[in-house]
Tab-separated table of C-alpha atoms and ligand atoms in Angstrom:
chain	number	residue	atom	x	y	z
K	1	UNK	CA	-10.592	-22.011	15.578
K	2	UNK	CA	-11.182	-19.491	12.815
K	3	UNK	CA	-12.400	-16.172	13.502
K	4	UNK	CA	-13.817	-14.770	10.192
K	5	UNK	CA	-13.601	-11.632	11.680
K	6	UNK	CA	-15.136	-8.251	9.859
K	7	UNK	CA	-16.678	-8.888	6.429
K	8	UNK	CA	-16.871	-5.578	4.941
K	9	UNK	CA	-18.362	-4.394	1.235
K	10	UNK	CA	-15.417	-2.397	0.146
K	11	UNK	CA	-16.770	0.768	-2.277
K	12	UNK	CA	-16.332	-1.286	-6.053
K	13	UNK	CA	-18.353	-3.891	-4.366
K	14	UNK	CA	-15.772	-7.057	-3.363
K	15	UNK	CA	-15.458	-8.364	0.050
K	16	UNK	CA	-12.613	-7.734	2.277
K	17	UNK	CA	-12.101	-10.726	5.094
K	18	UNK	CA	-10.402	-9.975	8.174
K	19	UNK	CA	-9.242	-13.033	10.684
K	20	UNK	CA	-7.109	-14.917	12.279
K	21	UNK	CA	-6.093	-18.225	10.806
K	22	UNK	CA	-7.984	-17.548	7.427
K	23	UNK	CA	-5.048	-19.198	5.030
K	24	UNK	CA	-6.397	-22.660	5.824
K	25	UNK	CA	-9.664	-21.614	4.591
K	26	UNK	CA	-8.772	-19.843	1.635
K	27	UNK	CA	-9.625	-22.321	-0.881
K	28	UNK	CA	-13.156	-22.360	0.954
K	29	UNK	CA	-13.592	-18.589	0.269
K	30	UNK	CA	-12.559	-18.425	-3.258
K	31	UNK	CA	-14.615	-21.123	-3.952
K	32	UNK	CA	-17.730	-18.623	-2.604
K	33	UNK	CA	-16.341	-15.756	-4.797
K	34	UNK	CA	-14.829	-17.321	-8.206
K	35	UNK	CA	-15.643	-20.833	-10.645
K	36	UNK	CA	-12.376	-21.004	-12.372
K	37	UNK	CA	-10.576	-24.382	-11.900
K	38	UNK	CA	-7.229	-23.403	-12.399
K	39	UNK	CA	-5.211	-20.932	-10.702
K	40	UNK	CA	-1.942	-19.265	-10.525
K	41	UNK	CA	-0.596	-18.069	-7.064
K	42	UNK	CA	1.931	-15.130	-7.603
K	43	UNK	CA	4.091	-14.941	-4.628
K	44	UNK	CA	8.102	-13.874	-3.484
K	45	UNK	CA	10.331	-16.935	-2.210
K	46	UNK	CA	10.071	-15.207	1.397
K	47	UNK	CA	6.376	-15.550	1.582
K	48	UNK	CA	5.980	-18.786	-0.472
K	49	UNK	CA	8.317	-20.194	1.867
K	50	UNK	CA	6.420	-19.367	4.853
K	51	UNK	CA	3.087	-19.811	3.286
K	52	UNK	CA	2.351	-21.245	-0.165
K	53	UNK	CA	2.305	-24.754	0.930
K	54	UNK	CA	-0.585	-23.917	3.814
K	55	UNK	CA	-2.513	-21.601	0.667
K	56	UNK	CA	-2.041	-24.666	-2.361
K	57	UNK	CA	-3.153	-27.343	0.384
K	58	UNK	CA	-6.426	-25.301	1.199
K	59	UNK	CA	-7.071	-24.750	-2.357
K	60	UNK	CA	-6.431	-28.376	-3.504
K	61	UNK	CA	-8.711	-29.253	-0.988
K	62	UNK	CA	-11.105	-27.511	-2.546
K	63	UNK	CA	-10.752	-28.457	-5.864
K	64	UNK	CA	-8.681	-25.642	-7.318
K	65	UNK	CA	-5.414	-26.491	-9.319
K	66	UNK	CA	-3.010	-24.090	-8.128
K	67	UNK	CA	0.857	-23.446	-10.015
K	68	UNK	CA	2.706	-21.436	-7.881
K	69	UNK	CA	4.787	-18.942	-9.799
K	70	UNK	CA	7.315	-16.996	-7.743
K	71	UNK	CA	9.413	-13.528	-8.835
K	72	UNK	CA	12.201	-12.500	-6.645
K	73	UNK	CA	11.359	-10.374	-3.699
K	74	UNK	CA	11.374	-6.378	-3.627
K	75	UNK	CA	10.753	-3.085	-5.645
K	76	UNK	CA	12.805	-3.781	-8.036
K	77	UNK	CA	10.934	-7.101	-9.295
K	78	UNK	CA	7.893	-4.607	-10.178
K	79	UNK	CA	9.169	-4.555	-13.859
K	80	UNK	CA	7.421	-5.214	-17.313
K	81	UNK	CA	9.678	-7.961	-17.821
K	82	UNK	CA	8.648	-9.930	-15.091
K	83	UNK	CA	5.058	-9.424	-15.679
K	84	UNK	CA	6.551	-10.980	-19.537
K	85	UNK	CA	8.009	-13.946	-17.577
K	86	UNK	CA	4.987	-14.520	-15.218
K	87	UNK	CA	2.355	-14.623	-18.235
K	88	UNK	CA	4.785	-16.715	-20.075
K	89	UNK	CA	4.624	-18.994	-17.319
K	90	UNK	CA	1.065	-18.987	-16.792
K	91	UNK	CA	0.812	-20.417	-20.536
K	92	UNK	CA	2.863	-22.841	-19.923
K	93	UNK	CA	0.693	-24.267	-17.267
K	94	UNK	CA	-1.824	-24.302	-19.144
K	95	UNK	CA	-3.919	-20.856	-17.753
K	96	UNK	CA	-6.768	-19.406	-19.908
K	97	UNK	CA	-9.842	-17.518	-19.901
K	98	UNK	CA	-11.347	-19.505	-16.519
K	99	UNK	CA	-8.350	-19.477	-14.340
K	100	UNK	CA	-7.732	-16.918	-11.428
K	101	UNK	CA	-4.396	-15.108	-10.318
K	102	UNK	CA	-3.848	-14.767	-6.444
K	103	UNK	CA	-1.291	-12.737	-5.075
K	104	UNK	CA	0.408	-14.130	-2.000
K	105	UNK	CA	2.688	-11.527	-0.621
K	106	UNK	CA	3.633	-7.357	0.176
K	107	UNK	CA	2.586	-4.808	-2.312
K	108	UNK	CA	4.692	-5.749	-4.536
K	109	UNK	CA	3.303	-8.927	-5.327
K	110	UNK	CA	0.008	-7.973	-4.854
K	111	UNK	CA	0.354	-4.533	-7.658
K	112	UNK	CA	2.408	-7.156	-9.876
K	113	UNK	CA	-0.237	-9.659	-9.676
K	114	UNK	CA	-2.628	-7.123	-10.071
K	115	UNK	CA	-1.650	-6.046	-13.113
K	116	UNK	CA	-0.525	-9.954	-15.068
K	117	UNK	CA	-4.630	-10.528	-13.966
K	118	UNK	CA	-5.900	-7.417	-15.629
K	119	UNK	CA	-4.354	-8.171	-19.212
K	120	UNK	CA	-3.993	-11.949	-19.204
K	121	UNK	CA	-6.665	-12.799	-21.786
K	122	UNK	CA	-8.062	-9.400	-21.346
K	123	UNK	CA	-8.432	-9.773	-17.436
K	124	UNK	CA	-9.759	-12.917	-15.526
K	125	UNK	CA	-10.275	-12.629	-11.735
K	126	UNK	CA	-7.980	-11.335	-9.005
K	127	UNK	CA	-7.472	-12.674	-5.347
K	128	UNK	CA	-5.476	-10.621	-2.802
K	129	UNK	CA	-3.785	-12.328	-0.086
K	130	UNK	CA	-1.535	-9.517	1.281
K	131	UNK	CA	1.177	-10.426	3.799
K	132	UNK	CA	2.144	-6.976	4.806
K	133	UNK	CA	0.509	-4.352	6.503
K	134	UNK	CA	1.103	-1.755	4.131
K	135	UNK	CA	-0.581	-4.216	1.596
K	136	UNK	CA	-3.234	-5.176	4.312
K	137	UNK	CA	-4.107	-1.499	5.095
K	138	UNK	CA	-3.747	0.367	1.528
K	139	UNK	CA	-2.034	-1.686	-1.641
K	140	UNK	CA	-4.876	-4.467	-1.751
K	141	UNK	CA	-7.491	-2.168	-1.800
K	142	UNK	CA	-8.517	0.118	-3.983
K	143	UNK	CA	-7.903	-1.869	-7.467
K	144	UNK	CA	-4.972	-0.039	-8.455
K	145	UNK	CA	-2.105	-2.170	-10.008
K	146	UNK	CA	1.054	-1.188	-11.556
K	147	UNK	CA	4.689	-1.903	-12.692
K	148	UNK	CA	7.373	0.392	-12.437
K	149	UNK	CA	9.659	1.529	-15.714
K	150	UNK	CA	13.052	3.025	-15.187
K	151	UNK	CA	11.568	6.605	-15.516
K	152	UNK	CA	9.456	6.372	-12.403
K	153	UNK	CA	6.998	4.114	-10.119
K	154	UNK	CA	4.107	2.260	-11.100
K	155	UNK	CA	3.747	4.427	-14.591
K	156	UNK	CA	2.310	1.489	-16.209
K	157	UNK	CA	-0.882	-0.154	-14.602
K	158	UNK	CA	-4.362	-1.113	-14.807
K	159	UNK	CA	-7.453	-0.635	-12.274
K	160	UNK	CA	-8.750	-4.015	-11.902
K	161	UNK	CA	-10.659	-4.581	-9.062
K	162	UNK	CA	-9.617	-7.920	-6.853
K	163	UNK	CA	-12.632	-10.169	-6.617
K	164	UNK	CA	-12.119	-10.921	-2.956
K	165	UNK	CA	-9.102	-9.606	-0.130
K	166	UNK	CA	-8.312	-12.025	2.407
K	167	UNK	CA	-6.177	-10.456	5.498
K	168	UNK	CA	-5.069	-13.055	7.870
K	169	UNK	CA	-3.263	-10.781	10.554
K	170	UNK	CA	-1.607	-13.991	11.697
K	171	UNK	CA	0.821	-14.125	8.765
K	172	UNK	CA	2.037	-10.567	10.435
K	173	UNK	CA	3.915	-12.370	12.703
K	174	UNK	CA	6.896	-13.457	10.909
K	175	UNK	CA	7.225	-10.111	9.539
K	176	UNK	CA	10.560	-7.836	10.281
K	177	UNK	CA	9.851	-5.057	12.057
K	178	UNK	CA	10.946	-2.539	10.034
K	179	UNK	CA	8.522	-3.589	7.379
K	180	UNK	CA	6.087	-3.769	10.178
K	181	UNK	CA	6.311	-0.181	11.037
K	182	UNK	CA	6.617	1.277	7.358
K	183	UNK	CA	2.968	0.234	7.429
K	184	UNK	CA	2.365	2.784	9.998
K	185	UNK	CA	2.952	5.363	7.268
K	186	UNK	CA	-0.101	5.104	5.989
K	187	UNK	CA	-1.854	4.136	8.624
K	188	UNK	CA	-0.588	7.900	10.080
K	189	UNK	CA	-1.299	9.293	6.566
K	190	UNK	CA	-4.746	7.556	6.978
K	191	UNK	CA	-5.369	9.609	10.796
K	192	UNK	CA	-3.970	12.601	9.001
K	193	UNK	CA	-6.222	12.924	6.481
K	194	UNK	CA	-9.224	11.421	7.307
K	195	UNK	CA	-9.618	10.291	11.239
K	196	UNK	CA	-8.402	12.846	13.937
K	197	UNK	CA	-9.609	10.234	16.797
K	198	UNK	CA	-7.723	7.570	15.211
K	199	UNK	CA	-4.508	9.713	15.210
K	200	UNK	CA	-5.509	10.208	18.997
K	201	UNK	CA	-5.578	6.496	19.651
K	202	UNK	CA	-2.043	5.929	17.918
K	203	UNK	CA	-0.990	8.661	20.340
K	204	UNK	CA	-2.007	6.973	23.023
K	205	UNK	CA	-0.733	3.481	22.531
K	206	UNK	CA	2.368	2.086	23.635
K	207	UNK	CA	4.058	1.564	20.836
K	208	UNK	CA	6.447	-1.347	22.585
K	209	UNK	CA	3.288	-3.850	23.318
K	210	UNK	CA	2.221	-6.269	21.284
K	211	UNK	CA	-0.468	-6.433	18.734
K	212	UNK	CA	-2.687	-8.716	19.924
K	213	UNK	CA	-4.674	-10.028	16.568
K	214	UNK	CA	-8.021	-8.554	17.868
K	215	UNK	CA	-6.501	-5.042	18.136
K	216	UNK	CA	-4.537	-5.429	14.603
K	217	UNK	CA	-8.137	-7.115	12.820
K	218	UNK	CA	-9.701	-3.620	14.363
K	219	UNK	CA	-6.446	-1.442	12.732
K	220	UNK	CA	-6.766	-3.244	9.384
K	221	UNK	CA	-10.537	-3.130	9.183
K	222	UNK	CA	-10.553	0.990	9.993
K	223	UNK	CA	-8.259	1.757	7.650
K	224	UNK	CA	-9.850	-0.521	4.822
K	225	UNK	CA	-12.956	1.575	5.498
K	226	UNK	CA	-11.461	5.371	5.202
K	227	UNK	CA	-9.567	3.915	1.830
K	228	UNK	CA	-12.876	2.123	0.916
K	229	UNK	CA	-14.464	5.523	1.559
K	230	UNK	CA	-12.328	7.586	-0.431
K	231	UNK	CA	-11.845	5.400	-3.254
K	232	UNK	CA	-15.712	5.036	-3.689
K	233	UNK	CA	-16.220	8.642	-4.179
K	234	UNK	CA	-13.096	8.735	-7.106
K	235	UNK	CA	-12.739	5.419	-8.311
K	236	UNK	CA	-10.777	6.309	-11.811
K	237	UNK	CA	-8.952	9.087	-9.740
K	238	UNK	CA	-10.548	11.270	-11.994
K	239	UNK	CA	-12.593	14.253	-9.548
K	240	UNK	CA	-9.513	14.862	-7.208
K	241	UNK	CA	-11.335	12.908	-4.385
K	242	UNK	CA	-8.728	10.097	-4.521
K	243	UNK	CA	-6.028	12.203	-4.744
K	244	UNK	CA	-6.662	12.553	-0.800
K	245	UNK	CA	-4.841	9.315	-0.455
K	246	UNK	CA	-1.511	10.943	-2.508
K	247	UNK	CA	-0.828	13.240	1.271
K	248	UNK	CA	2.891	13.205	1.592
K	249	UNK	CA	3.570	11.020	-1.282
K	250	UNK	CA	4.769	13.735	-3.903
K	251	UNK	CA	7.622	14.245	-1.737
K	252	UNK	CA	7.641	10.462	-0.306
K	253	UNK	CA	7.526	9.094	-3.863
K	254	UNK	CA	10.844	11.342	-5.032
K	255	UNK	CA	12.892	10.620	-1.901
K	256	UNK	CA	12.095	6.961	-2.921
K	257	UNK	CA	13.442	7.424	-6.222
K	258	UNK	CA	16.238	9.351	-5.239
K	259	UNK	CA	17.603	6.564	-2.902
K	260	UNK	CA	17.401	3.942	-6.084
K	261	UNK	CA	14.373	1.992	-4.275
K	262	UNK	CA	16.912	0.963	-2.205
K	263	UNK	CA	17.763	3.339	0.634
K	264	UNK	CA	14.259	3.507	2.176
K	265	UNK	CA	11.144	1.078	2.139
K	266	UNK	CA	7.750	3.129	0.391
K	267	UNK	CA	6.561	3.812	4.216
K	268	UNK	CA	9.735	5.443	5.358
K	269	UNK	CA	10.205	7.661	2.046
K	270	UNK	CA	6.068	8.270	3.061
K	271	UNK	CA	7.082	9.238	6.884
K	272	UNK	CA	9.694	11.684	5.203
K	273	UNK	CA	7.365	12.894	2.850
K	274	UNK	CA	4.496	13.220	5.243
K	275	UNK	CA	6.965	15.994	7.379
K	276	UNK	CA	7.405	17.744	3.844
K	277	UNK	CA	3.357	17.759	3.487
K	278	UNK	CA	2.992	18.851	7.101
K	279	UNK	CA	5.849	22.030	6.702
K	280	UNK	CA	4.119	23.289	3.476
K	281	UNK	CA	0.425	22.420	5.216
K	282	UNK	CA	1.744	25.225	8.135
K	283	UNK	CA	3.034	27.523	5.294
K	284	UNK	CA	-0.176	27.479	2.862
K	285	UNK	CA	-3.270	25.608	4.718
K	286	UNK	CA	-3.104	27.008	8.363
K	287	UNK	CA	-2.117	23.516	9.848
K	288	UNK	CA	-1.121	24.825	13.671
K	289	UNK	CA	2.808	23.755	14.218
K	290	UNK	CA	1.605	22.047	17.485
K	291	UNK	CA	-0.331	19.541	15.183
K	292	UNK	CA	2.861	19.492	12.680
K	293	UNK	CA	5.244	18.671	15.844
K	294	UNK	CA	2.703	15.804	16.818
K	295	UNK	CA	2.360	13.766	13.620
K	296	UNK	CA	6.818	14.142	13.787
K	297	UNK	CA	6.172	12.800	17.034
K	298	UNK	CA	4.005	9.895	15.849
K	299	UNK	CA	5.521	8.863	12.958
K	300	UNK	CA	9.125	8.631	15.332
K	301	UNK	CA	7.105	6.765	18.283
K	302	UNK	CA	6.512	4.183	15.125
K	303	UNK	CA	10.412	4.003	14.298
K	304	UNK	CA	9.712	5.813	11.003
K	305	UNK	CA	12.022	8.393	9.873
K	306	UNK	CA	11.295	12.273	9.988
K	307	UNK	CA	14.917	13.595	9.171
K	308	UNK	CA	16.990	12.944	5.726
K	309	UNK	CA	20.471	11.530	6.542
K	310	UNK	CA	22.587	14.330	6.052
K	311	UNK	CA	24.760	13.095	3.377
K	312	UNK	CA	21.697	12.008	1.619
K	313	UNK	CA	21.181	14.692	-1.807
K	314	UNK	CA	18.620	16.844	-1.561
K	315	UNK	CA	19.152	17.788	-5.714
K	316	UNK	CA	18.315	14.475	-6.097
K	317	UNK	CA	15.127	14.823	-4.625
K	318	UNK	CA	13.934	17.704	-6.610
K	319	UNK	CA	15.324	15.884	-9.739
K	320	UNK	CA	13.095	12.973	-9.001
K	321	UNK	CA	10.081	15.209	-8.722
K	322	UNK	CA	9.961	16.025	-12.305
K	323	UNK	CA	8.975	12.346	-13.077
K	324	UNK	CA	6.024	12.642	-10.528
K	325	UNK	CA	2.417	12.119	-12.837
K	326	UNK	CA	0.694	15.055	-10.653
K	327	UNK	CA	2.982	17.836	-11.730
K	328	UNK	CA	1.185	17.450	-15.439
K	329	UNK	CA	0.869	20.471	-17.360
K	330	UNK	CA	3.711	22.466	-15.116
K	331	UNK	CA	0.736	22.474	-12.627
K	332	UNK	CA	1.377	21.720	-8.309
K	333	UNK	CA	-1.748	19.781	-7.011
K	334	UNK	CA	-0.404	19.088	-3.818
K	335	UNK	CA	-2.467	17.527	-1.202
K	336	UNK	CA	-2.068	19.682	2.090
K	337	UNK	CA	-3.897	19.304	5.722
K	338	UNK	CA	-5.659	22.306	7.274
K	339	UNK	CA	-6.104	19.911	10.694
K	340	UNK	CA	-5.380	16.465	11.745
K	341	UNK	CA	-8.552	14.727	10.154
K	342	UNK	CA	-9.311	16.445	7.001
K	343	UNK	CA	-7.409	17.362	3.796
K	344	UNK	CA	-7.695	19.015	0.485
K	345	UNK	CA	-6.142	19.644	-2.938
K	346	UNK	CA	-4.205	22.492	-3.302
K	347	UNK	CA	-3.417	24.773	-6.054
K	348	UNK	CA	-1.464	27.608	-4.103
K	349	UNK	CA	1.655	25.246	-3.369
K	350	UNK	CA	4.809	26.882	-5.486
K	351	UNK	CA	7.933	24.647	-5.956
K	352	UNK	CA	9.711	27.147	-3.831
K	353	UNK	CA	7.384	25.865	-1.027
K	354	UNK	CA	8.686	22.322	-1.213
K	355	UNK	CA	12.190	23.095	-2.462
K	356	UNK	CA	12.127	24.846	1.563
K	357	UNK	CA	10.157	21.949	2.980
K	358	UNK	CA	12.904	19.132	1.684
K	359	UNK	CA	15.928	21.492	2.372
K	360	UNK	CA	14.430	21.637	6.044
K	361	UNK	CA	14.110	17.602	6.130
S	1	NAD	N1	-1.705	-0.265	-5.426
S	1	NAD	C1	-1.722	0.612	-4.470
S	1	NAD	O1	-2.730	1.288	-4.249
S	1	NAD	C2	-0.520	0.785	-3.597
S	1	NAD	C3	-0.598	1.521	-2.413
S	1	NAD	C4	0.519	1.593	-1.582
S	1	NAD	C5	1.691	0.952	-1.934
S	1	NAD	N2	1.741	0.250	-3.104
S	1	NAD	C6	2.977	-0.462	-3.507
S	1	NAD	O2	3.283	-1.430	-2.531
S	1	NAD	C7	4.675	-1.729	-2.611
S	1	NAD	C8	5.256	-1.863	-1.229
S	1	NAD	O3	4.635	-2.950	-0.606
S	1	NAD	P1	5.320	-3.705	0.620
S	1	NAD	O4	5.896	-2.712	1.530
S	1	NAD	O5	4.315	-4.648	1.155
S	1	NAD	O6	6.588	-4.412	-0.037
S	1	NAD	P2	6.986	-5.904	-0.507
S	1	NAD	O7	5.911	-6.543	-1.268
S	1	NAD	O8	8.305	-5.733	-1.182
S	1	NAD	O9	7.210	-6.689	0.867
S	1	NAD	C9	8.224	-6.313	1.735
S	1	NAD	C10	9.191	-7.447	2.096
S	1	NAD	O10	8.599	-8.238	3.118
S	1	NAD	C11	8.622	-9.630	2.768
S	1	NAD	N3	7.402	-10.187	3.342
S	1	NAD	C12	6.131	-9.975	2.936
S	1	NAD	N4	5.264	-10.533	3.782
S	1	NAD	C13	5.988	-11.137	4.743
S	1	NAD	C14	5.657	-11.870	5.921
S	1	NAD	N5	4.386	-12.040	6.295
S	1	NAD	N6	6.661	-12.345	6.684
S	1	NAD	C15	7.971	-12.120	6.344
S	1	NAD	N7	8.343	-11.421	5.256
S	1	NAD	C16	7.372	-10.935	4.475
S	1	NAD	C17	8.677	-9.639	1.262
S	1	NAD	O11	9.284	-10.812	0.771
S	1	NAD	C18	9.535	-8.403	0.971
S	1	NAD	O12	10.898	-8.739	1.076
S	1	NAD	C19	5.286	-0.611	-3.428
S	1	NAD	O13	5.604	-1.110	-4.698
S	1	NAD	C20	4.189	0.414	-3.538
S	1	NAD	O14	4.250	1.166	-4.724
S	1	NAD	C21	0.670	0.154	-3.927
S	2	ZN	ZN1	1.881	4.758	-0.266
């Protein structure tokens, strides 16, 4: 039986479905949301082979056309040139003006997919089917798509708004935990920022059970709604509002960088960069150590890293930071937390400050 689960307005006005089972009805709900005919579904070979037949089926059924178009899996597919290749291939099959790009898959795919839908014939529609729960909780939402060049992450990008989000926590299953728990980042980044009884909850939960899908819809849907929030109040990411949702990445996004995409997953380079965010939040926002100790705390119960291996070069790290888009103008807006719950923009944070704060990770 399907469970639609929570159907929420997210803030640019597109629905977000939550549910078990929901890939068999996909071609249903995109037939409520979008007329094209012909489609492209953008996916990795990892998550087509788990789930592109079930996804083309539903959508033949419903008179859609799909071509599935797969890029190889990981970071390092989020390139210009694939984006080149995918478009290319998109002609080929005969795409135009009416057709409709889906993105089956992580982040990756869905930013990637994102971004071929927002310039292919000047933008046609975009479906998000993420298959991770970093995607489910922050990447699909939000309308932010990008491509990565070789002088930093996602410097080249679009918004374009998806026209529908379908999360089917089922497809969560066959995910490895490790990528299960870098999701957990932001969901942590999420309490940390915006939701002190949410943090409380995480506390509480033992971290060993199971997510049953009812208490993972619930997880998803919260989270959807402080992004939702956020993002409504700063779409462009113009006022500073949005730049909420940047808490522990200045730091996250260099340690990234600095291990070649390769060393950690985003979430892990986030955990590390969250401990950064909390150290310089104790130096220069009054965050109380005891509430510094228990996000360390949290983000370990999750299996997320709060030290740097030791070997691991820290002058890499503050190399990497130059190529960070908020230090523009020589200016620091780093995003700091006073409390667990709320968090602001600040202008007093020196590089000295987190110079100390990664030399102390
Ligand atoms: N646009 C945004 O607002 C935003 C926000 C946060 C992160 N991001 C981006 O998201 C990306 C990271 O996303 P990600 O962590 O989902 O990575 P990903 O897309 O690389 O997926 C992780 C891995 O899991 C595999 N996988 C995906 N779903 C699976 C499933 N259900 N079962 C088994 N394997 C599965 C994939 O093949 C891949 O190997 C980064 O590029 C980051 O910049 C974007
Ligand atoms: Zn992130």
């Amino acid at each position: 039986m399907i469970d639609t689960g929570v159907e929420i307005r997210a803030g640019c006005s597109y629905q977000v479905l939550i549910g078990s089972g929901l890939l068999d009805e996909v071609g249903n709900y995109t037939g409520k949301h979008v007329r094209s005919e012909t489609c492209a579904i953008i996916s990795d070979p990892n998550v087509a082979r788990l789930f592109a037949d079930r996804v083309e089926e539903s959508l033949t059924l419903a008179g859609f056309k799909p071509t599935l178009i797969t890029i190889p899996a990981g970071e390092r597919s989020k390139t210009l040139n694939q984006v080149g290749t995918t478009c290319q291939k998109m002609v080929a099959a005969g795409l135009d003006r009416q057709s409709l790009v889906i993105g089956l898959g992580g982040g990756v795919i869905g930013d990637l997919s994102g971004f071929v839908a927002s310039i292919y014939h000047r933008g046609i529609p975009h479906i998000q089917i993420p298959t991770t729960l970093l995607a489910m909780v922050d990447s699909s939402i939000g309308g932010k798509t990008a491509v990565d060049t070789s002088a930093g992450k996602n410097l080249i990008g679009a918004f374009h708004q998806p026209s529908l989000v379908i999360d089917d926590v089922d497809v969560l299953k066959t995910l490895p935990r490790r990528q299960f728990n870098q999701g957990f980042a932001e969901i942590i980044k999420h309490a940390i920022i915006a939701d002190a009884k949410m943090f409380k909850q995480l506390q509480s939960r033992e971290t060993r059970s199971p997510w049953q899908p009812l208490a993972l819809q619930r997880l998803v849907c919260r989270n959807i709604k402080i992004k939702t929030k956020i993002v409504a109040q700063d779409e462009y990411d113009r006022t500073g509002k949005r730049a909420l949702l940047n808490f522990g990445h200045t730091v996250g996004h260099a340690i990234e960088r600095a291990g070649n995409y390769r060393k950690f997953l985003h979430g892990e380079a986030i955990s590390l960069g969250i401990v950064a965010a909390c150290a310089i939040s104790v130096k220069r926002a009054g965050l109380p150590p005891r509430q510094r100790d228990a996000v360390v705390e949290l983000l370990r119960r999750f299996g997320l890293p709060t030290r740097l291996p030791k070997d691991f070069s820290r002058n890499k790290i503050l190399n990497a930071l130059k190529f960070d888009k908020k230090f523009e103008g020589g200016k620091i807006r780093f995003v700091v937390t006073p409390k667990i719950g709320g968090a602001h923009v600040s202008r007093r944070v020196t590089m000295e400050d987190i110079r100390e704060a990664i030399g102390e990770l």
